[in-house]
Short mmCIF file of C-alpha atoms in Angstrom, two decimals:
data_model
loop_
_atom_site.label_atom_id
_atom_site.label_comp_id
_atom_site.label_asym_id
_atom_site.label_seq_id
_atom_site.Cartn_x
_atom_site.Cartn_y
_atom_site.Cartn_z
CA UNK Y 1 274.20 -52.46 182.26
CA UNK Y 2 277.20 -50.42 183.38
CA UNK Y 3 279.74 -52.00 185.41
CA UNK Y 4 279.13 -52.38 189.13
CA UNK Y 5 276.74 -50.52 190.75
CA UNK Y 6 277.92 -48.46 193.20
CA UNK Y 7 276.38 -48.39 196.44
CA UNK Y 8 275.74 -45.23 198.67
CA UNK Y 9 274.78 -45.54 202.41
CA UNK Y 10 272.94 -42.35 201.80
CA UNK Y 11 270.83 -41.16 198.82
CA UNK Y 12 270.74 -37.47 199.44
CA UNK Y 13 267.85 -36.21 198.83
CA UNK Y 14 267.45 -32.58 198.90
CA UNK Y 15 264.02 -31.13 199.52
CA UNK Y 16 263.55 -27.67 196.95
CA UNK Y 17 260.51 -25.79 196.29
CA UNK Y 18 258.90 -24.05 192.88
CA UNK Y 19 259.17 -20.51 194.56
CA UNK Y 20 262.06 -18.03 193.19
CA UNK Y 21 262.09 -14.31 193.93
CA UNK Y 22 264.52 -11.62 195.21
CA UNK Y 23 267.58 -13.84 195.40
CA UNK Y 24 267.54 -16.41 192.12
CA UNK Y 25 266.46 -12.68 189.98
CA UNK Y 26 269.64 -11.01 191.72
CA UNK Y 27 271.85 -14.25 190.25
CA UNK Y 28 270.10 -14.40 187.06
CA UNK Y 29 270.78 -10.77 186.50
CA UNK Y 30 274.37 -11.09 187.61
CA UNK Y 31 274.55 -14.34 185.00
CA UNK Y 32 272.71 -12.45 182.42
CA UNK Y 33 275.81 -9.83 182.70
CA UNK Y 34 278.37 -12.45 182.36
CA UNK Y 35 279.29 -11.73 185.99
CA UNK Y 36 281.25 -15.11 186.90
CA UNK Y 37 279.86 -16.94 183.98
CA UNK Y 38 280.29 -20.21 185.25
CA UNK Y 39 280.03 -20.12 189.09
CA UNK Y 40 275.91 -20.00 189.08
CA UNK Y 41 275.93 -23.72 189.90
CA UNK Y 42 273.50 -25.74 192.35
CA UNK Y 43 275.06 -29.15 193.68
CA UNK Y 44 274.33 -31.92 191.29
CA UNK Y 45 272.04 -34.70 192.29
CA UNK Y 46 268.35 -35.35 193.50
CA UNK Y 47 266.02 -32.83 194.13
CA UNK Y 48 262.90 -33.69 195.45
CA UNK Y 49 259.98 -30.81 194.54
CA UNK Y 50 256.65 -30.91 196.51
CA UNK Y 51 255.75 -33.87 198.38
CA UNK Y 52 256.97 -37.17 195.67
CA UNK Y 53 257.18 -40.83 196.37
CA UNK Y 54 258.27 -43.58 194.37
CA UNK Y 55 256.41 -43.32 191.15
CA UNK Y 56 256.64 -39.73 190.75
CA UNK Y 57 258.02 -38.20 187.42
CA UNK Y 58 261.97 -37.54 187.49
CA UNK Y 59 262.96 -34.36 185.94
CA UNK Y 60 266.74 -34.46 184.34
CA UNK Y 61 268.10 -30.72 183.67
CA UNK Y 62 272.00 -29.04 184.28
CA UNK Y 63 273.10 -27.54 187.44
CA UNK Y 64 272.93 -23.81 185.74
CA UNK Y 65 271.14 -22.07 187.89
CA UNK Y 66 269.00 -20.60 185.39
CA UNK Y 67 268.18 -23.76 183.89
CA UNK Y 68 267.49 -25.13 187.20
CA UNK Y 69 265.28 -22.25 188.45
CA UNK Y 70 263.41 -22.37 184.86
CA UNK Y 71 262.65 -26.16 185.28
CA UNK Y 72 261.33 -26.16 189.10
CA UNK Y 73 259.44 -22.86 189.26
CA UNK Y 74 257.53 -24.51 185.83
CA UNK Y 75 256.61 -27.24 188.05
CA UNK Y 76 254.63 -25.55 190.83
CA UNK Y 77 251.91 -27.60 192.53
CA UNK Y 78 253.61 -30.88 191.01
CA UNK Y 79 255.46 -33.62 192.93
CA UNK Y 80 258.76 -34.64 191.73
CA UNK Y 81 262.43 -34.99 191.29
CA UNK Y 82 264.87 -33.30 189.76
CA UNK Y 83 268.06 -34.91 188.38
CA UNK Y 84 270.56 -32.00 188.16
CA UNK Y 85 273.76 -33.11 185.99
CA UNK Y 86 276.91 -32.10 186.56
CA UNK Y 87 277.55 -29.72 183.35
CA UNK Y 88 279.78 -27.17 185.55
CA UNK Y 89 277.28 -24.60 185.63
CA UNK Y 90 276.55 -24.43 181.67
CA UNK Y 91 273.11 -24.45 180.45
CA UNK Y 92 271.38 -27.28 178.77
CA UNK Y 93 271.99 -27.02 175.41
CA UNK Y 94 275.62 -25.81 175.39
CA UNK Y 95 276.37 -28.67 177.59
CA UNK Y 96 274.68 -30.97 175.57
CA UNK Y 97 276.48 -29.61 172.05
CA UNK Y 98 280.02 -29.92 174.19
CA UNK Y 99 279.23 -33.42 175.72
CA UNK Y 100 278.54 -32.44 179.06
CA UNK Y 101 275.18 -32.95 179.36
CA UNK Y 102 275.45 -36.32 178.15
CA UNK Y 103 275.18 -40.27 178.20
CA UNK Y 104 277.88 -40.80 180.34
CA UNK Y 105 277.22 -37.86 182.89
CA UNK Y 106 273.69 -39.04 183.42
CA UNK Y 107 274.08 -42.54 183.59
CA UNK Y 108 276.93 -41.56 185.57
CA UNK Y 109 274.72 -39.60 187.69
CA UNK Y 110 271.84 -42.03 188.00
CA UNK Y 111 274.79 -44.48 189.64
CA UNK Y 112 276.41 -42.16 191.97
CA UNK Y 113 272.58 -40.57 193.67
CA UNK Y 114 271.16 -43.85 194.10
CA UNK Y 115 268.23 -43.09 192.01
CA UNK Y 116 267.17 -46.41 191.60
CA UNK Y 117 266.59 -46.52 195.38
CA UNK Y 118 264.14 -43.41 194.63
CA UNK Y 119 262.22 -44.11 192.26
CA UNK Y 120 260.26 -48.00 191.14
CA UNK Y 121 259.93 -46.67 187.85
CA UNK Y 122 262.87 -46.22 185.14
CA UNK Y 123 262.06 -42.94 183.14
CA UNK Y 124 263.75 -40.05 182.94
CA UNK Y 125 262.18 -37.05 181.25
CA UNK Y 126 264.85 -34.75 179.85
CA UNK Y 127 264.37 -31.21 177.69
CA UNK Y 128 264.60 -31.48 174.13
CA UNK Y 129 267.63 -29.79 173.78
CA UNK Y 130 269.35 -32.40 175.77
CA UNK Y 131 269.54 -34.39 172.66
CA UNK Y 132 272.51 -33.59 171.04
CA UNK Y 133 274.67 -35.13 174.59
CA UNK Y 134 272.13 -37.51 174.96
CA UNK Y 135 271.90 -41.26 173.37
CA UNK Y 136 268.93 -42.23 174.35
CA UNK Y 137 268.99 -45.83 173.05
CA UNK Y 138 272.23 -45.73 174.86
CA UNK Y 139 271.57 -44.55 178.35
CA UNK Y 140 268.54 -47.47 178.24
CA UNK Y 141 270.76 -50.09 177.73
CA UNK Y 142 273.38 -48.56 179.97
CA UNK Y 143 271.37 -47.56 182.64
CA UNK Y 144 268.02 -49.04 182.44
CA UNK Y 145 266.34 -46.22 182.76
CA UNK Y 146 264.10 -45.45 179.35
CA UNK Y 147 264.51 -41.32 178.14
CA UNK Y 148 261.12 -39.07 177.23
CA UNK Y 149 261.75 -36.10 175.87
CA UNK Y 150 260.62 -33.40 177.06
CA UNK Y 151 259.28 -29.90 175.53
CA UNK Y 152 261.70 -27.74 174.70
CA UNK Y 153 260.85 -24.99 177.36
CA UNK Y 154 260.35 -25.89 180.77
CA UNK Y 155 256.99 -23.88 180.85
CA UNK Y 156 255.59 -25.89 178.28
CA UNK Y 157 255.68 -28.91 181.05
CA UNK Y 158 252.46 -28.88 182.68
CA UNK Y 159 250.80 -29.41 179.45
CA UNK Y 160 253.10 -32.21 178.37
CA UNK Y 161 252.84 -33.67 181.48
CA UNK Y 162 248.55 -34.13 181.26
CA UNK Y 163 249.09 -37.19 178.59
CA UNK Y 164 252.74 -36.59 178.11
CA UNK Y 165 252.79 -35.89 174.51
CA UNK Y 166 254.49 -32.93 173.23
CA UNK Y 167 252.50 -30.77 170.83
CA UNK Y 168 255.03 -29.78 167.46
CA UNK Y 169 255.18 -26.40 168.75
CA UNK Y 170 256.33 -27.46 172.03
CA UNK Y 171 258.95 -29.02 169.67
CA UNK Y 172 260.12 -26.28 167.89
CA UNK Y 173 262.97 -23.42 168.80
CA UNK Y 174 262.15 -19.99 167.64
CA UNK Y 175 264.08 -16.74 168.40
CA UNK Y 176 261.63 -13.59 169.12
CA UNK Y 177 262.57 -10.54 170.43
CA UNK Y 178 262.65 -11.35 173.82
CA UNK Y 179 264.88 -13.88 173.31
CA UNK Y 180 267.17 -11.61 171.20
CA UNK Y 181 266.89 -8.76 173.30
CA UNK Y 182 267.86 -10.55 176.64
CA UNK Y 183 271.64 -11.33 175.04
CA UNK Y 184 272.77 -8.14 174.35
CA UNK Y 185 273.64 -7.03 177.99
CA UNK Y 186 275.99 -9.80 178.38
CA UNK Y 187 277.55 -9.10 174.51
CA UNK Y 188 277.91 -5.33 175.76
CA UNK Y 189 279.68 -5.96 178.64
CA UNK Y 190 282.09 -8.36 176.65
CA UNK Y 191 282.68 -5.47 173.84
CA UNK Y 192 282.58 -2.83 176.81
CA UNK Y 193 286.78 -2.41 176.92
CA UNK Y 194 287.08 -2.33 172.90
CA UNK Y 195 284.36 0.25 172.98
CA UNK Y 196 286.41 2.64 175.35
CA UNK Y 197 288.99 2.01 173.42
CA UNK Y 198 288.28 2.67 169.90
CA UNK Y 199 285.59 5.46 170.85
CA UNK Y 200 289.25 7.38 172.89
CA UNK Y 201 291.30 6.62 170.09
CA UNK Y 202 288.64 7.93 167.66
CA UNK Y 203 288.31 11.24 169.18
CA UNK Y 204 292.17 11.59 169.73
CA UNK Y 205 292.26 11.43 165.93
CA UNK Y 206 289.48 12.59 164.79
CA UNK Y 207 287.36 14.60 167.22
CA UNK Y 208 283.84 14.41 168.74
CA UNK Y 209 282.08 13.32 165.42
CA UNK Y 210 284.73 10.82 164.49
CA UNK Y 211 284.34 8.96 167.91
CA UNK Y 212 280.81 9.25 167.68
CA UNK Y 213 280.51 7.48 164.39
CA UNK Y 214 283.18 4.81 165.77
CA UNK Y 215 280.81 3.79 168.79
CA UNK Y 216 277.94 3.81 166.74
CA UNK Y 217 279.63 1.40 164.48
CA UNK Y 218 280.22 -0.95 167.72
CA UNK Y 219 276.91 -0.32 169.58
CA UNK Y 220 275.30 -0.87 166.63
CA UNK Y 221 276.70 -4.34 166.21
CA UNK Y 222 276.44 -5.24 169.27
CA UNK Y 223 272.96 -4.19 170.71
CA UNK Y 224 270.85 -2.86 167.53
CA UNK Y 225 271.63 -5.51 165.31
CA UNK Y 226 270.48 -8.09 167.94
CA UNK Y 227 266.99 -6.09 167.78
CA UNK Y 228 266.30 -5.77 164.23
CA UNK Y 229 268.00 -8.90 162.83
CA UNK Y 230 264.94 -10.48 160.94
CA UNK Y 231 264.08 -7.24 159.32
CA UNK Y 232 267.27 -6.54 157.85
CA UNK Y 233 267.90 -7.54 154.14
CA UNK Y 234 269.29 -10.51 153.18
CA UNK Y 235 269.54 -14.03 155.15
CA UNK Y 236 273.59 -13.86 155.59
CA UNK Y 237 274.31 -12.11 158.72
CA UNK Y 238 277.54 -9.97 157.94
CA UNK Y 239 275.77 -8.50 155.19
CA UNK Y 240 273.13 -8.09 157.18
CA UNK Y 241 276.14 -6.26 159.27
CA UNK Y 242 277.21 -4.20 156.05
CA UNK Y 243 273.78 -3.09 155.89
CA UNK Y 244 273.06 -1.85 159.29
CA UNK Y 245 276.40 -0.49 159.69
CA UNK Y 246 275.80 1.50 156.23
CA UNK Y 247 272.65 2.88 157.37
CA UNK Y 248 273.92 3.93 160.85
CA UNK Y 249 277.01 5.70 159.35
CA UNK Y 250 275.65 7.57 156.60
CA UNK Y 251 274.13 10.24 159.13
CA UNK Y 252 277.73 10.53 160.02
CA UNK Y 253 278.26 11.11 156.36
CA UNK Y 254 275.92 13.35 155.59
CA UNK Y 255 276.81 15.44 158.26
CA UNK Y 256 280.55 15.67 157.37
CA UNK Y 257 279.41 16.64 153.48
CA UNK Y 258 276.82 19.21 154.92
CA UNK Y 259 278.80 20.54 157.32
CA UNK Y 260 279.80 23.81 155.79
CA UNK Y 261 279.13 25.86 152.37
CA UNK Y 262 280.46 23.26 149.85
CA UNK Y 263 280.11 19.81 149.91
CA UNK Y 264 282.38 19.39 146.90
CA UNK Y 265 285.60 19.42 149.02
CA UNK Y 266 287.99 16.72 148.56
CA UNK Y 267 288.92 16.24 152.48
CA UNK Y 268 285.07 16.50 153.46
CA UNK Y 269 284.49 13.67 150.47
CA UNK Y 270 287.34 11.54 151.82
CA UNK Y 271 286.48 11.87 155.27
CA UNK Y 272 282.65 11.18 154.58
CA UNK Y 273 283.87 7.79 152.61
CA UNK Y 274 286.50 6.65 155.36
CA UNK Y 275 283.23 7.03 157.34
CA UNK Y 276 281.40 4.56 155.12
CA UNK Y 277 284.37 2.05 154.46
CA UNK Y 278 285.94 1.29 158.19
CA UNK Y 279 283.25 1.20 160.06
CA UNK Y 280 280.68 -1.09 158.27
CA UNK Y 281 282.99 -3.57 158.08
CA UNK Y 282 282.88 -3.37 162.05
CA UNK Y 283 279.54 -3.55 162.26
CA UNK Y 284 279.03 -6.41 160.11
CA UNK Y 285 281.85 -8.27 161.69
CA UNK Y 286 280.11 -8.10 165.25
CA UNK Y 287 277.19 -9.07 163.42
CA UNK Y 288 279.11 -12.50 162.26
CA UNK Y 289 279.77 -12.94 165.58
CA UNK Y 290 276.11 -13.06 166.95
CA UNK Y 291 275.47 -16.08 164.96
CA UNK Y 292 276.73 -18.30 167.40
CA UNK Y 293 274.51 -16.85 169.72
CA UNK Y 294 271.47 -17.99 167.91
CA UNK Y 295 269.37 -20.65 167.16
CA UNK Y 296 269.09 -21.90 163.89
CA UNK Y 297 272.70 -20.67 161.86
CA UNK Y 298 274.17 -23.95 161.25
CA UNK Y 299 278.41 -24.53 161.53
CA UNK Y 300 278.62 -25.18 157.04
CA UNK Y 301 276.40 -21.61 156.80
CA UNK Y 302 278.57 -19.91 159.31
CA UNK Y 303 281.79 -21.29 157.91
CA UNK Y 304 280.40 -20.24 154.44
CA UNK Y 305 280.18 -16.87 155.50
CA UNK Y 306 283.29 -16.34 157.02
CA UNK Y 307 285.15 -17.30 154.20
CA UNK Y 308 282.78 -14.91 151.66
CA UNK Y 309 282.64 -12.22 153.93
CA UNK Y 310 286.27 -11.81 155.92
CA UNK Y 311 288.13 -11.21 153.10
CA UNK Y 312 285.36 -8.04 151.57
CA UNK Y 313 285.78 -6.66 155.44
CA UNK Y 314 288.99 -6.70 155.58
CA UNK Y 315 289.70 -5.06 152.73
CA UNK Y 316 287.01 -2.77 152.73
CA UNK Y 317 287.83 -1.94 156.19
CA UNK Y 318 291.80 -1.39 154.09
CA UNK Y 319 290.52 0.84 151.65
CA UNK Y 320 289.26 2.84 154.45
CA UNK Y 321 292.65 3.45 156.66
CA UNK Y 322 294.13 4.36 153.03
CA UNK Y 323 291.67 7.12 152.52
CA UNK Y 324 292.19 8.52 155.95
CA UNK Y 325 295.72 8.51 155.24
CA UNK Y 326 294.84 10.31 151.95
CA UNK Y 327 293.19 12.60 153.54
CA UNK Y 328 295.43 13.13 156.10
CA UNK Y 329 297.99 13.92 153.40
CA UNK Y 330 295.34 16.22 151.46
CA UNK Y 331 295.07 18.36 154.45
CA UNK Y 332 298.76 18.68 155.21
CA UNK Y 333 299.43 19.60 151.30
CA UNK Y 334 296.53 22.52 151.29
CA UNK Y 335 298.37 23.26 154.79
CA UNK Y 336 294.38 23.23 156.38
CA UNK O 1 273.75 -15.62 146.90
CA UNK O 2 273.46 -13.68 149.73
CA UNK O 3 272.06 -16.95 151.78
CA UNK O 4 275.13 -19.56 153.49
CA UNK O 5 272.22 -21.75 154.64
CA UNK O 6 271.04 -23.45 152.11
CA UNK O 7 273.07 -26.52 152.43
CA UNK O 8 274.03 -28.70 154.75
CA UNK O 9 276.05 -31.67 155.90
CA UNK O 10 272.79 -33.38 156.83
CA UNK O 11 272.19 -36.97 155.26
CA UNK O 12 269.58 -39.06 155.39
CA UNK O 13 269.67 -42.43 153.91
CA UNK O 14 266.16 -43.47 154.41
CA UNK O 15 266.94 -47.40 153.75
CA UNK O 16 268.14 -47.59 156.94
CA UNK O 17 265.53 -45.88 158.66
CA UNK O 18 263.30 -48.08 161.54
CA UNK O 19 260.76 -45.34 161.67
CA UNK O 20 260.85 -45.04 165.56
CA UNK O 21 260.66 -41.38 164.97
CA UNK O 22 263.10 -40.01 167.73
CA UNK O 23 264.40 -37.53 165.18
CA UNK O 24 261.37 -36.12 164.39
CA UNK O 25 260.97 -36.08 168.58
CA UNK O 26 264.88 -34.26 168.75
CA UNK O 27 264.81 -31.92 165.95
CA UNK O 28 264.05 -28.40 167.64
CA UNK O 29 263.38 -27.12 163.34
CA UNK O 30 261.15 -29.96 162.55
CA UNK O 31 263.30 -30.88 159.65
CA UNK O 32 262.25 -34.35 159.92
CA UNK O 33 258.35 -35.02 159.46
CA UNK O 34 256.64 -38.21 159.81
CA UNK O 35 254.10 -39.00 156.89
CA UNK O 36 252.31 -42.30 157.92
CA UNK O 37 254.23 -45.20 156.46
CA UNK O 38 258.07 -43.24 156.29
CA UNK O 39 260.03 -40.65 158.12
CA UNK O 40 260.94 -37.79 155.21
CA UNK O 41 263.30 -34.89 155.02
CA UNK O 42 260.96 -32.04 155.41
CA UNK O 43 262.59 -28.93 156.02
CA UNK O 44 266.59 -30.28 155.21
CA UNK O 45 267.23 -26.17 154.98
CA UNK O 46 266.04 -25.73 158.51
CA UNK O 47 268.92 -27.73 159.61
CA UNK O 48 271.49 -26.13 162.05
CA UNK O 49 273.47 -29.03 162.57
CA UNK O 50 273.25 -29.83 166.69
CA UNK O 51 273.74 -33.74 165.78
CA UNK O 52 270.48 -34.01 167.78
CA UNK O 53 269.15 -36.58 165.32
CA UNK O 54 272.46 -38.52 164.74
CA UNK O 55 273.10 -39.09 167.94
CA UNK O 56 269.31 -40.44 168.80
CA UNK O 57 269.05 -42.45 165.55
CA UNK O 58 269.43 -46.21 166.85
CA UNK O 59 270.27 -47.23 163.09
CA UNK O 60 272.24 -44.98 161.82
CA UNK O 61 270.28 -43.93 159.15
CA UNK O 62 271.51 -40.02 159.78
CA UNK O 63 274.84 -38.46 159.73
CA UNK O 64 275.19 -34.32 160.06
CA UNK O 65 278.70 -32.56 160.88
CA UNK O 66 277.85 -30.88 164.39
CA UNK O 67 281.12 -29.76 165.21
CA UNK O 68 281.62 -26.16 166.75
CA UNK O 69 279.78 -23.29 164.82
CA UNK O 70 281.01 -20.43 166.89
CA UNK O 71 282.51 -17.46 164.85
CA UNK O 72 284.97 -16.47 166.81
CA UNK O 73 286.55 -20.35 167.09
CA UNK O 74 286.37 -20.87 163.58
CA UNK O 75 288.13 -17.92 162.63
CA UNK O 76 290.82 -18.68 165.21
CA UNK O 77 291.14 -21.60 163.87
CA UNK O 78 291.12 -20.38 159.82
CA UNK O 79 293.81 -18.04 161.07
CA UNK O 80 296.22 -20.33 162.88
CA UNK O 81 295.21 -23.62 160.99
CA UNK O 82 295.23 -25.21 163.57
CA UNK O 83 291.74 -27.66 164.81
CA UNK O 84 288.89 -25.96 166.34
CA UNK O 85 288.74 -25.18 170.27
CA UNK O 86 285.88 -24.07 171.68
CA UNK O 87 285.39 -20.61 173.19
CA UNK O 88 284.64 -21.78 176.60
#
């Protein structure tokens, strides 16, 4: 058992109900834009949900605010409690991959509420992706207190909880659409500055289509790429990124080769290939950069691409800047 | 070629292995599988390396290398050779 146990006059017990609406969607929107990241925090402690007594389930989860709202509104019309952990407002399985959401916060936690003034029995169901913070043979002989795990998303609770078994699809972590799709406002708003940027520094250079192919190149990367990830070639994600950014720049291209009587002139050829060598490279960089937003690129396969791929995007990307500068020179030599 | 994620540091030394099955409980890829009388490596490509099943193995039996796998840190970190931070 761990140390002394300490004693609190009070066990605070907050009373919370199953019902969001206007106000959590407001925060969850705000969080989904990366507005104040980490300040969508409730208090960490007990939360009791319905009407519960001392044998009702307790519920362990992170005191995200989304995570939080996701956990109780699964678990209308059932009496419990919820254990929120102090993970400074980061969601369950980020804490739990930092530490966070771990052994020694919750038995920690289970200490400093007084839960074992709440509760006669000594289980704690936590999600399933708790368990990389959470020793579970640990916190038992630390704490007491014996850890189920849970189904990975809180919805899936009210079926676990009718013979609490989890099915192997409650087990499993996939990564539709929706789940893609609802990441890319919060990666726009983080690219939203170098976007300005390039996209003004483009047309300075280069004029209308040049900008236009160099925020294409970005957006792409950062929103499209997010959509159509599992139908794009190959399993590697920056070549994934080479492809996507190939096939959204070779409109740009095209349109450079067919814009006028010949296509056969060198500065329309060197233009249409700058096109084709910076900004791919862009593209597939951003799209390196979205693996750590998923779920299932592991750290060797991510490592393994960034030494493959850096080097070919770099110089590609190289190549590039030294045919604009060809160009460049080409023009100034046939005095265009 | 064009796939990273075929292997990983994920071992599995099934000598040591009680059978209690929390890894195949932890695993959110269902790379571990329980077959009746053993606990095997079903899916060892499926792997991403969250140390889920490490860390909830009471003997042992499972070692993965679940350090950081953010892009952006690693590259930092290639760059400046120094260790990994974390982005946030």
């Amino acid at each position: 058992m761990s140390g002394v146990e300490s004693f609190t006059t009070e066990t605070r017990v907050r009373q919370m109900t199953s019902d969001t609406g206007l106000a959590e969607r407001w925060d969850h929107t705000l969080a989904r834009l990366g507005y104040k990241r980490n300040d969508h925090r409730v208090e960490p402690g007990i939360y009791a949900l319905g009407a519960p007594g001392p044998d009702s389930p307790v519920f362990v989860t992170s005191n995200y605010t989304l995570s939080f709202d996701a956990l109780r509104s699964a678990l209308a019309g059932i009496d419990g409690y919820i254990l929120a952990l102090d993970t400074k407002g980061i969601n369950v399985w980020c804490a739990a991959g930092k530490g966070t959401f771990g052994t020694d916060e919750l038995v920690n936690r289970i200490d400093v509420t007084g839960l074992r003034q709440v509760v006669r029995h000594r289980v704690l169901i936590v999600p399933q992706l708790g368990a990389p913070g959470i020793a579970a043979h640990e916190v038992k002989k630390r704490s007491g207190f014996k850890i189920e795990y849970g189904p990975v998303r809180a919805s899936d609770l009210p079926g676990y909880l009718q013979n609490r078994k989890a099915t192997p699809e409650m087990r499993r972590v996939h990564f539709g659409l929706a789940d893609r799709t609802v990441l890319i406002p919060v990666e726009a708003v983080a690219a939203l500055p170098v976007l300005i940027v390039a996209t003004a520094v483009a047309f300075i250079f280069g004029g209308l289509l040049v900008a236009a192919a160099a925020a294409s190149a970005i957006l792409a990367g950062i929103s499209l790429f997010a959509i159509v990830l599992p139908w794009l070639p190959t399993r590697d994600f920056s070549t994934k990124g080479f492809i996507l950014g190939f096939a959204v720049e070779l409109p740009f291209a095209l349109a450079v080769l067919f814009s006028g009587p010949s296509v056969w002139e060198w500065t329309k050829l060197l233009q249409a290939a700058s096109f084709l060598l910076i900004l791919p490279p862009i593209t597939a960089y951003l799209a390196l950069n979205f693996t750590g937003s998923t779920t299932f690129t592991s750290r060797s396969g991510v490592k393994r691409e960034i030494y493959r791929y850096i080097p070919i995007m770099a110089a590609t990307f190289s190549i590039g800047i030294l045919v604009t500068i060809a160009n460049a020179v080409v023009k100034i030599w046939g005095g265009i | 070629m064009l796939n990273s994620y075929l292997l990983t540091t994920l071992r599995y030394d099934p000598e040591l292995c009680n059978r209690c099955g929390k890894c195949t409980e932890v695993c959110p890829h269902a790379v571990f599988k329980a077959n009746g009388r053993a606990i095997d490596l079903a899916r060892p490509a499926a792997c991403m390396e969250c140390g889920a099943c490490q860390l909830n193995c009471p003997t042992g039996a499972i070692t993965v290398d679940s350090g950081v796998g953010c892009a952006g840190a690693m590259i930092r970190a290639a760059l400046t050779r120094k260790t990994e931070a974390t982005c946030g």
